[in-house]
Amino acid sequence: EQPTSMNAFELISMSQGLNLGNLFDH
Amino acid sequence: MGCFQSKARRQYPGYEDPVNLASQTAFSVSEVEALFELFKSISSSVVDDGLINKEEFHLALFKNRKRENLFANRIFDLFDVKQKGVIDFGDFVRSLNVFHPNASHEDKVDFSFKLYDLDGTGFIERKEVKQMLIALLCESEMRLSDETIEMILDKTFSEADVNQDGKIDKLEWQEFVSRNPSLMKIMTLPYLRDITTTFPSFVFNSEVEDIAT
């Protein structure tokens, strides 16, 4: 899917490099 | 148990009774106790003061205390409910609870709205969405031209900003995510349903028999 066919929040939620699961890997 | 709690209360400002926290959240008492073990580990990783500061939060998320990430900063600010620059144990558990599969959808929508309302104005503004887009482009390998970014913003606001006032209010956000349910996927962490078995790496020392919550 081309980025331009998505809205900004779809891109943000897809690409968000934040995995709270890493907290549990402490 | 009483001794343990009074010691914990002294060493961990914001410590709350696991039974009480379990009653307010979708976590069981033993899960709250497991979260306390995790909290102790994170909160002592840089400064052993019983509270999680931003550096410790980054270190736990990225294994790198200096890494800057817009979304990690924003999540930290939302977990820091008392706005003291640190996260205490009670707020840590209640904030994580929003990501629990059994937490209410309304709480998840509300949290996501706050997450994207970077300046806390009560609206998600175009400049904030642009800031988030640029931040994620910097984090990822994706390269988009300014023109493409503006096209994405136009599309986003034509879909979400129903009254076309240039900003997304909470009601517009609620309606937007109901039409785009995939946007709420990041608000649920399935493994929170059973943290004590999914994450056996952190020490678990239950001193309380579980009660149905």
Short mmCIF file of C-alpha atoms in Angstrom, two decimals, chain B:
data_model
loop_
_atom_site.label_atom_id
_atom_site.label_comp_id
_atom_site.label_asym_id
_atom_site.label_seq_id
_atom_site.Cartn_x
_atom_site.Cartn_y
_atom_site.Cartn_z
CA MET B 1 2.82 -8.65 54.51
CA GLY B 2 2.28 -5.55 56.66
CA CYS B 3 6.03 -5.22 57.13
CA PHE B 4 6.65 -5.65 53.42
CA GLN B 5 4.08 -3.00 52.59
CA SER B 6 5.35 -0.40 55.02
CA LYS B 7 8.91 -0.93 53.75
CA ALA B 8 7.72 -0.66 50.16
CA ARG B 9 5.80 2.50 51.04
CA ARG B 10 8.95 4.06 52.51
CA GLN B 11 11.18 3.15 49.59
CA TYR B 12 8.70 3.69 46.77
CA PRO B 13 6.79 6.99 46.88
CA GLY B 14 3.44 6.34 45.22
CA TYR B 15 3.41 2.67 46.23
CA GLU B 16 -0.14 1.41 46.53
CA ASP B 17 -1.62 -1.76 47.93
CA PRO B 18 -1.74 -4.43 45.17
CA VAL B 19 -5.21 -5.50 46.29
CA ASN B 20 -6.41 -1.92 45.86
CA LEU B 21 -4.72 -1.53 42.46
CA ALA B 22 -6.13 -4.86 41.27
CA SER B 23 -9.60 -3.65 42.20
CA GLN B 24 -9.14 -0.57 39.99
CA THR B 25 -7.64 -2.39 37.01
CA ALA B 26 -7.95 -5.53 34.89
CA PHE B 27 -4.83 -6.97 36.58
CA SER B 28 -5.05 -9.62 39.26
CA VAL B 29 -3.32 -9.12 42.61
CA SER B 30 -0.46 -11.42 41.65
CA GLU B 31 -0.06 -9.57 38.35
CA VAL B 32 0.14 -6.23 40.18
CA GLU B 33 2.81 -7.79 42.40
CA ALA B 34 4.68 -8.95 39.31
CA LEU B 35 4.42 -5.42 37.92
CA PHE B 36 5.93 -4.17 41.16
CA GLU B 37 8.97 -6.37 40.60
CA LEU B 38 9.28 -4.91 37.12
CA PHE B 39 8.76 -1.39 38.46
CA LYS B 40 11.51 -1.90 41.07
CA SER B 41 13.93 -2.98 38.37
CA ILE B 42 13.18 -0.08 35.98
CA SER B 43 13.01 2.56 38.71
CA SER B 44 16.46 1.66 40.05
CA SER B 45 18.23 1.46 36.71
CA VAL B 46 19.65 5.01 36.81
CA VAL B 47 18.60 6.64 40.08
CA ASP B 48 17.50 4.32 42.88
CA ASP B 49 14.68 6.53 44.16
CA GLY B 50 11.68 4.24 43.69
CA LEU B 51 10.35 6.31 40.79
CA ILE B 52 10.76 6.00 37.02
CA ASN B 53 12.30 9.07 35.41
CA LYS B 54 12.34 9.72 31.67
CA GLU B 55 15.86 8.41 31.24
CA GLU B 56 14.94 5.12 32.91
CA PHE B 57 11.81 4.86 30.79
CA HIS B 58 13.85 5.31 27.60
CA LEU B 59 16.44 2.84 28.84
CA ALA B 60 13.74 0.22 29.45
CA LEU B 61 12.11 0.80 26.07
CA PHE B 62 15.15 1.15 23.85
CA LYS B 63 18.09 -0.11 25.95
CA ASN B 64 19.45 3.37 25.35
CA ARG B 65 18.90 6.18 27.80
CA LYS B 66 19.83 8.96 25.38
CA ARG B 67 17.58 7.97 22.51
CA GLU B 68 14.96 10.58 21.73
CA ASN B 69 11.58 9.45 20.50
CA LEU B 70 8.54 11.68 20.26
CA PHE B 71 6.06 8.93 21.07
CA ALA B 72 8.09 7.57 23.99
CA ASN B 73 8.25 11.09 25.42
CA ARG B 74 4.52 11.51 24.97
CA ILE B 75 3.72 8.13 26.57
CA PHE B 76 6.00 9.05 29.48
CA ASP B 77 4.18 12.37 29.92
CA LEU B 78 0.81 10.57 29.98
CA PHE B 79 2.06 7.94 32.47
CA ASP B 80 3.37 10.82 34.61
CA VAL B 81 -0.17 11.56 35.73
CA LYS B 82 0.87 13.89 38.57
CA GLN B 83 3.18 15.78 36.19
CA LYS B 84 6.16 15.58 38.50
CA GLY B 85 8.62 14.39 35.88
CA VAL B 86 8.53 10.85 37.28
CA ILE B 87 6.16 7.87 37.22
CA ASP B 88 5.17 6.33 40.54
CA PHE B 89 4.03 2.74 40.98
CA GLY B 90 0.29 3.41 41.20
CA ASP B 91 0.26 5.50 38.04
CA PHE B 92 2.50 2.95 36.29
CA VAL B 93 -0.04 0.18 36.89
CA ARG B 94 -3.11 2.29 36.09
CA SER B 95 -1.51 3.66 32.90
CA LEU B 96 -0.42 0.22 31.70
CA ASN B 97 -3.93 -0.96 32.40
CA VAL B 98 -5.24 1.18 29.51
CA PHE B 99 -3.36 -1.21 27.19
CA HIS B 100 -4.89 -4.30 28.78
CA PRO B 101 -7.20 -6.28 26.42
CA ASN B 102 -9.98 -5.99 28.99
CA ALA B 103 -9.67 -2.22 29.49
CA SER B 104 -12.57 -0.16 28.23
CA HIS B 105 -12.59 0.97 24.62
CA GLU B 106 -13.48 4.49 25.77
CA ASP B 107 -10.32 4.66 27.90
CA LYS B 108 -8.23 3.52 24.94
CA VAL B 109 -9.78 6.12 22.62
CA ASP B 110 -9.31 8.80 25.26
CA PHE B 111 -5.64 7.85 25.80
CA SER B 112 -4.92 7.79 22.06
CA PHE B 113 -6.48 11.25 21.69
CA LYS B 114 -4.20 12.58 24.43
CA LEU B 115 -1.22 10.80 22.88
CA TYR B 116 -1.71 12.64 19.58
CA ASP B 117 -2.75 15.96 21.16
CA LEU B 118 0.93 16.75 21.64
CA ASP B 119 0.48 20.22 23.10
CA GLY B 120 -2.46 19.26 25.30
CA THR B 121 -4.78 21.86 23.78
CA GLY B 122 -7.79 19.54 23.63
CA PHE B 123 -7.47 19.29 19.85
CA ILE B 124 -5.28 17.32 17.48
CA GLU B 125 -3.98 20.06 15.23
CA ARG B 126 -2.54 19.81 11.75
CA LYS B 127 0.87 21.01 12.90
CA GLU B 128 0.92 18.23 15.53
CA VAL B 129 0.06 15.54 12.99
CA LYS B 130 2.78 16.92 10.71
CA GLN B 131 5.25 16.85 13.60
CA MET B 132 4.39 13.18 14.28
CA LEU B 133 4.69 12.27 10.61
CA ILE B 134 8.09 13.90 10.35
CA ALA B 135 9.20 12.19 13.57
CA LEU B 136 8.24 8.77 12.28
CA LEU B 137 9.93 9.44 8.94
CA CYS B 138 13.12 10.31 10.82
CA GLU B 139 12.83 7.07 12.82
CA SER B 140 12.14 4.86 9.84
CA GLU B 141 13.69 4.37 6.47
CA MET B 142 10.69 5.98 4.78
CA ARG B 143 11.38 9.07 2.71
CA LEU B 144 8.49 11.26 1.60
CA SER B 145 8.57 14.61 -0.14
CA ASP B 146 7.05 17.69 1.50
CA GLU B 147 4.35 17.62 -1.14
CA THR B 148 3.45 14.02 -0.26
CA ILE B 149 3.34 14.87 3.44
CA GLU B 150 0.94 17.73 2.71
CA MET B 151 -1.21 15.38 0.60
CA ILE B 152 -1.39 12.89 3.48
CA LEU B 153 -2.33 15.69 5.88
CA ASP B 154 -5.04 16.94 3.47
CA LYS B 155 -6.47 13.43 3.19
CA THR B 156 -6.34 12.91 6.97
CA PHE B 157 -8.12 16.15 7.80
CA SER B 158 -10.71 15.72 5.04
CA GLU B 159 -11.63 12.39 6.68
CA ALA B 160 -11.30 13.25 10.37
CA ASP B 161 -12.01 16.97 10.67
CA VAL B 162 -15.72 16.79 9.94
CA ASN B 163 -16.49 20.43 10.75
CA GLN B 164 -13.42 21.53 8.75
CA ASP B 165 -12.10 23.92 11.37
CA GLY B 166 -8.54 22.71 10.86
CA LYS B 167 -8.30 20.65 14.04
CA ILE B 168 -9.70 17.37 15.32
CA ASP B 169 -11.73 17.53 18.51
CA LYS B 170 -12.45 14.57 20.77
CA LEU B 171 -15.86 13.83 19.29
CA GLU B 172 -14.43 13.90 15.76
CA TRP B 173 -11.66 11.58 16.96
CA GLN B 174 -14.16 9.14 18.49
CA GLU B 175 -16.09 9.04 15.22
CA PHE B 176 -12.92 8.79 13.14
CA VAL B 177 -11.56 5.77 15.05
CA SER B 178 -14.96 4.08 14.96
CA ARG B 179 -14.71 4.30 11.15
CA ASN B 180 -11.04 3.21 11.29
CA PRO B 181 -10.87 0.58 14.06
CA SER B 182 -7.38 -0.54 13.01
CA LEU B 183 -6.06 2.71 14.50
CA MET B 184 -6.86 1.36 17.96
CA LYS B 185 -4.76 -1.80 17.57
CA ILE B 186 -1.73 -0.13 19.10
CA MET B 187 -3.79 0.58 22.20
CA THR B 188 -4.04 -3.10 23.15
CA LEU B 189 -1.10 -5.24 24.22
CA PRO B 190 -2.42 -8.83 24.16
CA TYR B 191 0.34 -10.13 26.43
CA LEU B 192 -0.89 -7.98 29.31
CA ARG B 193 -3.64 -10.56 29.69
CA ASP B 194 -1.19 -12.97 31.27
CA ILE B 195 2.03 -11.17 32.12
CA THR B 196 3.23 -13.58 34.77
CA THR B 197 3.62 -16.41 32.29
CA THR B 198 4.45 -14.38 29.17
CA PHE B 199 7.32 -12.55 30.83
CA PRO B 200 8.91 -15.00 33.26
CA SER B 201 12.17 -13.06 33.00
CA PHE B 202 11.21 -10.71 35.78
CA VAL B 203 11.18 -12.14 39.24
CA PHE B 204 7.82 -12.89 40.64
CA ASN B 205 7.34 -13.19 44.35
CA SER B 206 3.69 -13.34 45.21
CA GLU B 207 2.95 -13.02 48.89
CA VAL B 208 -0.78 -12.71 48.46
CA GLU B 209 -3.14 -15.38 47.38
CA ASP B 210 -4.93 -14.29 44.27
CA ILE B 211 -8.48 -13.18 44.64
CA ALA B 212 -10.95 -13.02 41.83
CA THR B 213 -10.98 -9.54 40.32
#
